[in-house]
Coordinates of C-alpha atoms in Angstrom, one line a residue:
X16 CA 162.0 41.6 80.4
X17 CA 165.4 39.6 80.7
X18 CA 167.3 39.9 84.0
X19 CA 170.0 42.4 83.8
X20 CA 173.6 40.8 82.3
X21 CA 176.8 41.1 83.7
X22 CA 179.0 44.4 82.7
X23 CA 179.5 44.4 79.5
X24 CA 182.5 42.8 77.8
X25 CA 181.7 43.0 74.4
X26 CA 180.2 45.7 72.5
X27 CA 176.6 45.2 71.6
X28 CA 175.7 46.1 67.7
X29 CA 175.1 49.5 67.3
X30 CA 171.7 51.1 68.2
X31 CA 169.5 52.8 65.6
X32 CA 166.9 55.3 67.2
X33 CA 164.1 57.4 65.0
X34 CA 162.3 59.8 66.5
X35 CA 160.2 62.9 65.0
X36 CA 161.4 62.2 61.2
X37 CA 165.1 61.9 62.3
X38 CA 167.1 59.0 62.9
X39 CA 170.5 58.3 65.2
X40 CA 172.9 55.6 65.6
X41 CA 175.2 55.0 68.4
X42 CA 177.7 52.6 69.6
X43 CA 178.2 54.3 72.9
X44 CA 175.9 55.7 75.5
X45 CA 174.1 58.4 74.9
X46 CA 171.1 60.5 76.6
X47 CA 167.9 61.7 75.1
X48 CA 166.1 65.1 76.3
X49 CA 164.6 68.6 75.6
X50 CA 168.1 70.5 76.2
X51 CA 172.1 69.3 76.1
X52 CA 171.4 65.8 75.2
X53 CA 172.6 63.5 72.1
X54 CA 168.9 63.1 71.3
X55 CA 167.2 66.6 71.6
X56 CA 163.6 66.5 71.6
X57 CA 161.9 70.0 71.6
X58 CA 158.7 68.4 72.9
X59 CA 156.9 69.8 76.2
X60 CA 156.4 66.2 77.7
X61 CA 160.1 65.7 77.7
X62 CA 162.1 66.5 80.5
X63 CA 165.4 68.4 80.2
X64 CA 167.5 65.2 80.9
X65 CA 164.7 62.2 80.3
X66 CA 166.6 59.1 79.3
X67 CA 170.0 57.8 79.7
X68 CA 170.6 54.7 76.9
X69 CA 173.6 52.2 77.7
X70 CA 174.7 49.1 76.1
X71 CA 175.4 45.8 77.9
X72 CA 176.7 42.8 76.2
X73 CA 174.1 41.9 73.3
X74 CA 171.7 44.7 74.1
X75 CA 170.9 48.1 75.2
X76 CA 169.6 49.7 78.7
X77 CA 167.1 52.5 78.2
X78 CA 166.6 53.9 81.9
X79 CA 164.7 56.7 83.0
X80 CA 166.3 59.6 84.6
X81 CA 163.4 60.7 87.0
X82 CA 161.6 62.5 84.7
X83 CA 158.3 64.2 85.1
X84 CA 155.9 62.7 82.7
X85 CA 157.5 59.1 82.8
X86 CA 158.6 56.6 80.2
X87 CA 156.0 54.3 78.5
X88 CA 156.2 50.5 76.9
X89 CA 153.0 49.6 75.6
X90 CA 151.3 52.3 77.6
X91 CA 152.7 51.3 80.8
X92 CA 155.2 53.4 83.1
X93 CA 158.7 51.7 83.1
X94 CA 161.8 52.5 84.9
X95 CA 164.0 51.3 82.0
X96 CA 163.9 48.6 79.1
X97 CA 165.9 46.3 77.9
X98 CA 166.7 46.6 74.2
X99 CA 167.8 43.8 71.9
X100 CA 165.7 44.0 69.0
X101 CA 163.1 46.4 67.7
X102 CA 161.3 48.3 70.5
X103 CA 159.3 51.2 70.7
X104 CA 159.2 53.5 73.9
X105 CA 157.2 56.7 74.2
X106 CA 158.9 59.8 76.0
X107 CA 156.3 61.1 78.8
X108 CA 152.7 60.4 78.7
X109 CA 151.3 61.7 75.2
X110 CA 154.9 62.3 74.0
X111 CA 157.0 61.6 71.2
X112 CA 157.6 57.7 70.7
X113 CA 161.5 56.4 70.1
X114 CA 162.1 53.5 68.2
X115 CA 164.9 51.4 68.9
X116 CA 166.4 48.6 66.8
X117 CA 170.0 47.1 66.4
X118 CA 171.9 48.2 63.4
X119 CA 171.4 45.5 60.8
X120 CA 174.6 43.6 59.6
X121 CA 176.7 45.0 63.0
X122 CA 178.9 42.0 64.6
X123 CA 180.0 42.4 67.9
X124 CA 182.4 45.0 68.4
X125 CA 184.5 46.5 71.1
X126 CA 182.9 49.8 72.6
X127 CA 183.9 53.0 70.6
X128 CA 184.2 51.3 67.3
X129 CA 183.1 52.9 64.6
X130 CA 179.8 52.0 63.5
X131 CA 179.5 50.5 59.7
X132 CA 179.3 53.2 56.9
X133 CA 175.9 51.5 55.2
X134 CA 173.9 48.3 55.7
X135 CA 174.9 45.3 53.9
X136 CA 172.5 44.4 51.0
X137 CA 170.1 42.1 51.6
X138 CA 169.9 42.3 55.3
X139 CA 166.4 43.5 56.4
X140 CA 165.9 47.1 57.3
X141 CA 164.4 46.8 60.8
X142 CA 162.9 50.4 60.3
X143 CA 161.0 49.4 57.3
X144 CA 157.6 48.3 58.1
X145 CA 157.5 45.6 55.5
X146 CA 160.5 43.8 56.4
X147 CA 160.6 44.2 60.5
X148 CA 157.3 44.1 62.7
X149 CA 157.4 46.2 65.3
X150 CA 155.1 45.9 68.6
X151 CA 152.1 48.5 69.0
X152 CA 153.6 51.2 69.8
X153 CA 152.2 53.6 72.4
X154 CA 149.0 56.0 70.9
X155 CA 149.9 59.2 69.8
X156 CA 148.6 62.2 71.5
X157 CA 145.4 63.8 69.7
X158 CA 146.2 66.6 67.5
X159 CA 146.8 70.0 69.1
X160 CA 146.9 73.5 67.9
X161 CA 150.6 74.6 67.5
X162 CA 152.2 77.0 70.2
X163 CA 153.5 80.1 69.3
X164 CA 157.2 79.5 69.8
X165 CA 157.0 75.7 68.2
X166 CA 158.6 75.7 65.0
X167 CA 156.3 75.4 61.7
X168 CA 156.6 72.4 59.8
X169 CA 158.3 72.9 56.6
X170 CA 157.2 71.4 53.5
X171 CA 160.5 71.1 52.0
X172 CA 163.0 68.2 52.7
X173 CA 165.6 69.6 54.8
X174 CA 169.2 68.2 54.9
X175 CA 170.0 66.6 58.0
X176 CA 172.8 68.3 60.6
X177 CA 175.7 66.8 61.6
X178 CA 175.4 63.8 63.5
X179 CA 175.9 64.1 67.2
X180 CA 179.4 62.9 68.5
X181 CA 179.7 59.0 68.5
X182 CA 177.1 58.7 66.1
X183 CA 175.5 59.8 62.8
X184 CA 172.1 61.2 62.1
X185 CA 170.1 59.6 58.7
X186 CA 167.2 60.7 57.4
X187 CA 163.8 59.5 58.1
X188 CA 159.9 60.3 57.3
X189 CA 157.4 60.7 60.0
X190 CA 156.3 63.1 63.1
X191 CA 154.4 66.1 63.1
X192 CA 156.3 67.7 66.5
X193 CA 152.5 69.4 67.3
X194 CA 152.3 70.7 70.9
X195 CA 149.4 71.6 73.5
X196 CA 148.8 74.2 76.2
X197 CA 148.6 71.3 78.7
X198 CA 152.2 69.9 77.8
X199 CA 153.6 73.0 77.6
X200 CA 152.2 73.8 81.1
X201 CA 153.7 70.3 82.6
X202 CA 157.0 70.9 80.3
X203 CA 157.9 74.1 82.3
X204 CA 156.2 74.0 85.7
X205 CA 154.9 70.5 86.0
X206 CA 157.0 67.6 87.6
X207 CA 158.2 68.8 90.5
X208 CA 161.8 69.8 89.7
X209 CA 163.3 73.1 90.9
X210 CA 165.5 75.4 88.9
X211 CA 168.7 73.8 89.8
X212 CA 167.4 70.5 88.0
X213 CA 166.3 72.4 84.6
X214 CA 168.0 73.7 81.8
X215 CA 168.4 77.8 81.4
X216 CA 165.5 78.1 78.7
X217 CA 163.2 76.4 81.4
X218 CA 164.8 78.7 84.2
X219 CA 164.2 81.6 82.1
X220 CA 160.7 81.1 80.9
X221 CA 159.7 80.5 84.6
X222 CA 161.1 83.7 85.8
X223 CA 159.6 85.7 82.9
X224 CA 156.2 84.0 84.1
X225 CA 156.8 84.8 87.7
X226 CA 157.7 88.2 86.5
X227 CA 154.4 88.4 84.2
X228 CA 152.4 87.2 87.6
X229 CA 154.0 89.5 89.6
X230 CA 152.8 92.7 87.3
X231 CA 149.7 90.8 86.9
X232 CA 149.4 91.2 90.6
X233 CA 150.2 95.0 90.3
X234 CA 147.8 96.0 88.1
X235 CA 145.4 94.1 89.4
X236 CA 146.0 95.7 92.7
X237 CA 146.2 99.3 91.0
X238 CA 142.2 98.1 89.2
X239 CA 141.3 97.3 92.7
X240 CA 142.5 100.7 94.4
X241 CA 141.1 102.5 91.4
X242 CA 137.8 100.8 91.6
X243 CA 137.7 101.2 95.6
X244 CA 138.4 104.8 95.1
X245 CA 135.4 105.0 92.3
X246 CA 133.0 103.2 94.7
X247 CA 133.9 105.3 97.7
X248 CA 133.6 108.3 95.2
X249 CA 130.4 107.0 94.0
X250 CA 129.2 106.3 97.8
X251 CA 130.2 109.8 98.5
X252 CA 128.2 111.4 95.7
X253 CA 125.1 109.0 96.6
X254 CA 125.4 110.3 100.8
X255 CA 125.6 114.2 99.2
X256 CA 122.7 113.4 96.9
X257 CA 120.3 111.8 99.4
X258 CA 121.6 114.5 102.2
X259 CA 120.8 117.4 99.5
X260 CA 117.5 115.6 98.8
X261 CA 116.8 115.3 102.4
X262 CA 117.6 119.1 102.9
X263 CA 115.2 119.8 100.0
X264 CA 112.5 117.9 101.4
X265 CA 113.3 119.6 104.6
X266 CA 113.2 122.9 103.2
X267 CA 109.8 122.3 101.4
X268 CA 108.2 121.2 104.3
X269 CA 109.4 124.2 106.1
X270 CA 108.2 126.4 103.2
X271 CA 104.8 124.5 103.2
X272 CA 104.3 125.2 107.0
X273 CA 105.6 128.8 106.5
X274 CA 103.1 129.4 103.4
X275 CA 99.9 127.8 105.1
X276 CA 100.9 130.2 108.0
X277 CA 100.8 133.3 105.8
X278 CA 97.7 132.0 103.9
X279 CA 96.0 132.0 107.4
X280 CA 97.2 135.3 108.2
X281 CA 96.0 136.4 105.0
X282 CA 92.5 135.3 105.6
X283 CA 92.7 137.2 108.6
X284 CA 93.2 140.4 106.8
X285 CA 90.4 139.4 104.3
X286 CA 88.2 139.5 107.2
X287 CA 89.4 142.6 108.2
X288 CA 89.3 144.1 104.9
X289 CA 85.5 142.7 104.7
X290 CA 84.6 144.3 108.1
X291 CA 86.0 147.6 107.2
X292 CA 84.3 147.7 103.8
X293 CA 80.9 146.7 105.5
X294 CA 81.5 149.4 108.3
X295 CA 82.5 152.1 105.4
X296 CA 79.5 151.3 103.5
X297 CA 77.4 151.7 107.0
X298 CA 79.0 154.8 108.0
X299 CA 78.9 156.7 104.8
X300 CA 75.1 156.3 105.1
X301 CA 74.9 157.3 108.7
X302 CA 77.3 160.1 108.9
X303 CA 78.9 161.0 105.3
X304 CA 81.3 163.2 107.1
X305 CA 83.0 160.1 108.3
X306 CA 83.8 158.6 105.2
X307 CA 87.4 160.0 105.1
X308 CA 88.8 158.4 108.0
X309 CA 87.3 155.3 107.8
X310 CA 88.6 155.1 104.3
X311 CA 92.0 155.6 105.6
X312 CA 91.4 152.4 108.0
X313 CA 90.2 150.8 104.8
X314 CA 93.4 151.6 102.9
X315 CA 95.7 150.4 105.5
X316 CA 94.0 147.1 105.9
X317 CA 93.8 146.4 101.9
X318 CA 97.7 147.3 101.9
X319 CA 98.5 144.8 104.5
X320 CA 96.4 142.1 102.8
X321 CA 98.3 142.9 99.6
X322 CA 101.7 142.7 101.2
X323 CA 100.7 139.5 102.6
X324 CA 99.2 138.3 99.4
X325 CA 102.5 139.0 97.9
X326 CA 104.5 137.0 100.3
X327 CA 102.1 133.8 99.9
X328 CA 102.7 134.1 96.6
X329 CA 106.5 133.9 96.6
X330 CA 106.2 130.7 98.8
X331 CA 103.9 128.9 96.2
X332 CA 106.5 130.2 93.3
X333 CA 108.8 128.2 95.4
X334 CA 106.8 125.4 96.1
X335 CA 105.9 124.8 92.7
X336 CA 102.2 124.4 93.2
X337 CA 101.0 125.4 89.7
X338 CA 103.8 123.5 88.0
X339 CA 102.7 120.9 85.8
X340 CA 99.0 121.5 86.0
X341 CA 96.6 121.6 83.0
X342 CA 94.9 125.0 82.1
X343 CA 91.6 123.5 83.6
X344 CA 93.5 122.4 86.8
X345 CA 95.0 125.9 87.4
X346 CA 92.0 127.5 87.0
X347 CA 90.7 125.2 89.8
X348 CA 93.4 126.1 91.9
X349 CA 92.8 129.8 91.2
X350 CA 89.0 129.4 92.0
X351 CA 89.7 127.8 95.7
X352 CA 92.2 130.5 96.3
X353 CA 89.6 133.1 95.4
X354 CA 87.0 131.3 97.7
X355 CA 89.3 131.5 100.5
X356 CA 90.8 128.0 100.5
X357 CA 94.5 127.1 100.6
X358 CA 95.4 125.5 96.9
X359 CA 98.7 124.1 98.9
X360 CA 96.4 122.0 100.6
X361 CA 93.4 121.1 98.0
X362 CA 93.0 117.1 98.2
X363 CA 93.4 115.7 94.8
X364 CA 90.1 113.9 94.9
X365 CA 88.3 117.3 95.5
X366 CA 90.2 118.3 91.7
X367 CA 89.3 115.2 90.3
X368 CA 85.6 115.8 91.5
X369 CA 85.6 119.5 90.3
X370 CA 86.0 118.0 86.9
X371 CA 82.9 115.9 87.0
X372 CA 80.9 118.7 87.7
X373 CA 82.5 121.0 85.1
X374 CA 81.6 118.2 82.6
X375 CA 78.1 118.5 83.7
X376 CA 77.7 122.4 83.3
X377 CA 79.2 122.1 79.7
X378 CA 76.7 119.3 78.9
X379 CA 73.8 120.7 79.9
X380 CA 74.2 124.4 78.1
X381 CA 72.3 125.8 81.5
X382 CA 75.4 128.1 82.1
X383 CA 75.6 130.3 79.0
X384 CA 71.6 130.6 79.1
X385 CA 71.4 131.5 82.9
X386 CA 74.5 134.1 82.3
X387 CA 73.2 135.7 79.1
X388 CA 69.5 136.2 80.8
X389 CA 71.8 138.1 83.9
X390 CA 73.5 140.0 81.4
X391 CA 70.5 140.9 79.3
X392 CA 68.5 142.1 82.1
X393 CA 71.6 143.9 84.5
X394 CA 71.7 141.3 87.1
X395 CA 75.3 140.9 86.6
X396 CA 76.3 144.0 87.2
X397 CA 73.9 144.3 90.1
X398 CA 75.2 141.2 92.1
X399 CA 78.9 142.1 91.2
X400 CA 78.8 145.4 92.9
X401 CA 76.6 144.1 95.8
X402 CA 79.3 141.5 96.5
X403 CA 82.3 144.0 96.2
X404 CA 80.5 146.8 98.3
X405 CA 80.3 144.3 101.1
X406 CA 84.1 142.8 100.5
X407 CA 82.7 139.5 99.2
X408 CA 84.8 137.0 96.1
X409 CA 83.0 138.1 93.3
X410 CA 82.6 134.4 92.8
X411 CA 79.6 134.3 94.8
X412 CA 78.1 135.5 91.5
X413 CA 77.4 131.7 90.5
X414 CA 75.5 131.3 93.7
X415 CA 72.6 132.8 92.1
X416 CA 73.2 130.8 89.1
X417 CA 72.9 127.6 91.1
X418 CA 69.7 128.8 93.4
X419 CA 67.6 130.2 90.3
X420 CA 69.3 130.7 87.2
X421 CA 69.1 134.2 87.8
X422 CA 65.4 134.0 87.5
X423 CA 63.5 137.0 89.8
X424 CA 60.4 135.0 89.9
X425 CA 61.8 131.8 91.4
X426 CA 59.8 130.4 94.2
X427 CA 61.0 127.2 95.6
X428 CA 58.7 124.4 97.5
X429 CA 57.2 125.0 101.0
X430 CA 59.5 124.2 104.0
X431 CA 58.8 124.8 107.5
X432 CA 60.7 128.1 107.2
X433 CA 58.3 129.1 104.3
X434 CA 58.7 129.7 101.0
X435 CA 62.4 130.6 99.3
X436 CA 61.7 133.3 97.0
X437 CA 63.4 135.3 94.3
X438 CA 67.0 135.4 92.3
X439 CA 68.5 134.7 95.9
X440 CA 66.1 132.4 97.3
X441 CA 65.5 134.0 100.5
X442 CA 63.2 132.7 103.1
X443 CA 60.9 135.1 104.7
X444 CA 62.7 135.6 108.3
X445 CA 66.2 135.7 106.6
X446 CA 64.9 138.3 104.0
X447 CA 63.6 140.3 106.6
X448 CA 66.2 140.1 108.8
X449 CA 68.2 141.9 105.7
X450 CA 65.7 144.5 104.9
X451 CA 63.5 142.5 102.2
X452 CA 59.7 143.1 103.1
X453 CA 57.8 140.0 102.0
X454 CA 54.6 140.6 99.9
X455 CA 51.2 139.8 101.0
X456 CA 51.5 136.2 99.0
X457 CA 54.5 135.2 101.2
X458 CA 52.4 132.2 102.3
X459 CA 51.6 131.1 99.1
X460 CA 53.7 129.4 96.1
X461 CA 52.8 132.3 93.8
X462 CA 55.2 135.1 92.3
X463 CA 54.5 138.1 94.6
X464 CA 55.6 141.3 92.5
X465 CA 55.2 143.0 96.2
X466 CA 57.6 141.1 97.8
X467 CA 61.2 142.6 97.9
X468 CA 62.8 139.1 97.7
X469 CA 61.6 139.1 94.0
X470 CA 63.7 142.4 93.6
X471 CA 66.7 141.6 92.0
X472 CA 69.1 144.8 93.2
X473 CA 67.6 144.5 96.5
X474 CA 68.0 141.0 97.0
X475 CA 71.5 141.1 95.6
X476 CA 72.5 143.9 98.2
X477 CA 70.8 142.0 101.2
X478 CA 73.0 138.4 99.9
X479 CA 76.1 140.6 100.0
X480 CA 75.6 141.7 103.4
X481 CA 74.1 138.2 104.2
X482 CA 76.7 136.5 102.9
X483 CA 79.4 138.8 104.5
X484 CA 78.1 138.1 108.1
X485 CA 78.5 134.0 107.4
X486 CA 82.1 134.7 105.6
X487 CA 83.7 136.8 108.6
X488 CA 82.2 135.4 111.5
X489 CA 81.3 131.4 110.8
X490 CA 82.9 130.5 108.2
X491 CA 86.1 132.7 109.1
X492 CA 86.6 133.8 105.4
X493 CA 86.0 130.1 103.9
X494 CA 84.2 130.6 100.7
X495 CA 82.9 127.3 100.3
X496 CA 81.9 127.0 104.4
X497 CA 79.5 130.1 103.3
X498 CA 78.0 128.3 100.1
X499 CA 77.3 124.9 102.6
X500 CA 75.8 127.5 105.2
X501 CA 73.6 129.2 102.5
X502 CA 72.2 126.0 101.7
X503 CA 71.9 123.6 104.6
X504 CA 71.4 126.5 107.1
X505 CA 74.0 128.7 109.1
X506 CA 72.5 127.1 112.1
X507 CA 73.4 123.5 111.3
X508 CA 77.1 124.8 110.1
X509 CA 77.2 126.3 113.7
X510 CA 76.1 123.3 115.6
X511 CA 78.8 121.2 113.7
X512 CA 81.4 123.4 114.1
X513 CA 81.3 124.0 118.0
X514 CA 84.2 121.4 118.3
X515 CA 86.4 123.5 115.9
X516 CA 88.2 126.4 116.8
X517 CA 87.0 129.7 115.6
X518 CA 89.6 130.9 113.5
X519 CA 90.8 130.6 109.5
X520 CA 93.3 128.1 110.3
X521 CA 90.7 125.4 111.5
X522 CA 87.9 126.9 109.9
X523 CA 88.4 125.6 106.5
X524 CA 86.0 123.8 104.1
X525 CA 88.9 120.7 103.4
X526 CA 88.9 120.0 106.8
X527 CA 84.8 120.3 107.4
X528 CA 84.5 118.2 104.4
X529 CA 86.6 115.5 105.8
X530 CA 85.1 115.1 109.2
X531 CA 81.5 116.0 108.2
X532 CA 81.4 114.4 104.9
X533 CA 79.3 112.0 106.2
X534 CA 76.7 114.3 107.9
X535 CA 76.4 116.6 104.9
X536 CA 73.6 116.4 102.9
X537 CA 74.1 115.0 99.4
X538 CA 72.2 118.2 98.1
X539 CA 74.6 120.7 100.0
X540 CA 77.7 118.7 98.8
X541 CA 76.3 118.6 95.2
X542 CA 75.4 122.6 95.8
X543 CA 79.0 123.5 96.7
X544 CA 81.0 121.7 93.8
X545 CA 78.2 123.1 91.4
X546 CA 79.1 126.8 92.5
X547 CA 82.7 125.8 92.7
X548 CA 82.6 124.3 89.2
X549 CA 80.5 127.2 87.3
X550 CA 83.1 129.4 89.0
X551 CA 85.6 127.5 87.5
X552 CA 84.1 127.8 84.1
X553 CA 83.5 131.8 84.3
X554 CA 87.6 132.3 84.6
X555 CA 87.9 131.3 80.9
X556 CA 84.2 130.0 79.2
X557 CA 86.0 130.1 75.7
X558 CA 88.6 127.1 77.0
X559 CA 85.5 124.9 78.2
X560 CA 83.6 125.0 75.0
X561 CA 81.4 128.3 75.7
X562 CA 81.7 131.2 73.2
X563 CA 81.5 134.1 75.7
X564 CA 83.8 136.2 78.0
X565 CA 84.6 135.9 81.5
X566 CA 81.3 137.3 83.4
X567 CA 82.5 138.8 86.2
X568 CA 85.1 140.5 83.9
X569 CA 82.2 141.6 81.9
X570 CA 80.4 143.1 85.1
X571 CA 83.1 145.0 86.1
X572 CA 83.4 146.4 82.9
X573 CA 80.4 147.8 82.9
X574 CA 78.0 144.9 81.5
X575 CA 76.2 144.3 78.3
X576 CA 72.8 144.2 77.6
X577 CA 69.8 145.0 80.1
X578 CA 69.4 148.6 82.5
X579 CA 72.7 150.3 82.9
X580 CA 73.7 153.4 84.9
X581 CA 76.6 155.7 83.9
X582 CA 78.2 155.3 87.7
X583 CA 78.1 152.9 90.2
X584 CA 75.6 154.2 93.0
X585 CA 76.8 154.9 96.8
X586 CA 74.5 152.4 97.9
X587 CA 72.7 151.2 95.0
X588 CA 69.4 151.9 95.7
X589 CA 69.0 153.7 92.3
X590 CA 69.5 150.5 90.7
X591 CA 67.3 148.9 92.9
X592 CA 64.6 151.0 92.2
X593 CA 64.8 150.9 88.8
X594 CA 65.0 146.5 88.5
X595 CA 61.6 146.8 91.3
X596 CA 59.8 149.1 88.7
X597 CA 60.6 146.6 85.8
X598 CA 59.3 143.8 88.3
X599 CA 56.2 145.7 88.7
X600 CA 55.7 146.1 85.3
X601 CA 56.2 142.5 84.6
X602 CA 53.6 141.7 87.3
X603 CA 51.0 143.8 85.5
X604 CA 51.0 142.5 82.3
X605 CA 51.7 138.8 83.1
X606 CA 49.5 136.4 84.7
X607 CA 50.5 135.0 89.1
X608 CA 51.8 131.6 88.5
X609 CA 49.9 129.4 90.5

C-alpha cells in the first residue's frame, strides 16, 4: 500500500462502487453502512456506519470506522485501504464484497464536478471481468437460510432507485443477500457498541429483545412457582398417604391384637361350655331333678360364648382374613376355627401342607369308602351325638376315620400298653378308665366280641368323654393338640407342655408345632394332618370331587342307612346296646381273627 499522499489538491477520477447487485458512482466523500449511509447494505455483518471513503489526489481512501466485524482485503483485516484501481473490499467477516474502480475515461477534475454521463466508447469497463482483471475477492460466506425479516429476492428486474446525493446508481447483476442466525446476532448484539452509537432500528430490536427476555423470565418464574406449588402439594399428599397408611397399619395391628384377645376369651367360654355340658350329662344321670338349674347355667355359658363369637367375627371381617382366599383355603380356615385354633394366626406353611394331605385323600378313595361304611352302620350318628353330648367339636368324627376307617373289629399292633382295639383304638387301661371293659382276649391280637372297645356306641361315648378331658385341661381348647395327644399319648404331651402356661392363649397347636416339631414323631404329625385334611374335605366333599353330602351334616339330620332311632336317647345307652348286639351276632357267624 503506497504511503498516504498529501491532502487532495486535484480531484481524483470518480469512484464506482458495486455491491449486492447495485452500483454507485461518486466524485465526493461517501459512507458505507447498514443505516443512514450513502451506500446502505442491509446485512447483519455490516455496522450501522462501517466505512468512510474519501478522495486523495489520484485515488481514494477506504477507512474502517471502528466496525464490530472489521474490513477485510484478501481475507486480512485492515483499518484502511488505498484505491487507485480495481479493488475488492469485504465489509465484515463473511459480509458483502464492495468492488471499487476508478470511473473509466474520467480525467482529473475538481472535487464536486459532475460525473460523466456515459463511459467513452472503446475504454475498458473495469466491472467487466473479460476486460479488467480483479484480484481474488475475499471468500463469500456459505449459503445460509433467509431470516424472517430479510426481503425476499425478486425474480424480476427492478428499476434502480434514485441515486444518492452526489452520485448515481447503476444496475448491475450478482449478489443474493442471504443472512444467517450468527450474522443477525453479530449485527444487533455484537461488537460491544452501546445504544448511543447504533441506529434506531438496532436500539428498537435490542429493547424488544430485552422486553422479550424479561417476559420469558417472568413466565419462567411463574412456571417455577407453579411447579414448586405442585411439588409441595404432591409431597403433602404423599405425606398424608404415608401417614394414613401407617395409621391403617397401626389400626390393623390393634384390630389383630384385639381379635386375638377375643379368640382366647372365646376359647375360655368353649372350655366353660364343654364343662357345663359334661356336668349336665352326669348330673342328669345321677339326679334328674337338678336338670333345670343346670340347664340354666349351660344356656348362660352358651349365650356368653355366642356373644364373644359374634364380636370375634366382626374383627375377622374387618381384618379381611378371608379376603382373596380360594374355596379350599376358606375351608381350611373354617376347620382351624372349629378345632379351636385362630385363623388369624394360621401359618402359611400349614395351609400349603394341608393341601398336600387333601390331595392324598382324594387320590386314595379311602375317605368315601370309610364314611359310607359308617353311614350304612349308623356309626356317623352315634359318633356325632357322642361328641355333642360332651361339648366337643364334631370334626373329631374324622379321628375315628384316621384310627380305623370306622372298623369296629380293628386291632392294633402289640405295645407295652397292650393292644388298641375297636374303631376308636382304646388301649386297655384308658378304655377301663372310661368304662370300657376288656374281654377275655385282651392280651391277644384277635377280635373279641366281649370286649366293649369293639362296641362302636360305647366306645364313641368313651371317646367323647376322653377327648373332653384332654380338651378342657391339657390342650386348653386346642383341638389339634387333642389329636396329637390321642396319638402320641397325653402323658408325653403333658411333659412337653410343662413349660407353657396353662391357658388358651399359650397352649395352641401353632406354638406347640413351632417349639416341639423336631421332637414330635413323624407318625403324630402325619396323624394330625390327616384328620385335619379329612375335616376340610368333609366341609364340602363335592368341591373336592367326592360325590356325597357333608358327613357331619348328614349325621345331624338323622343319618342315612344302618341302625336308626326315632329320637336321641338321653345317655346313648340304647343305641350302644343295639350296636353291641349287632357285633355279637357278627361274632357268632364269623370266624375269629388270628
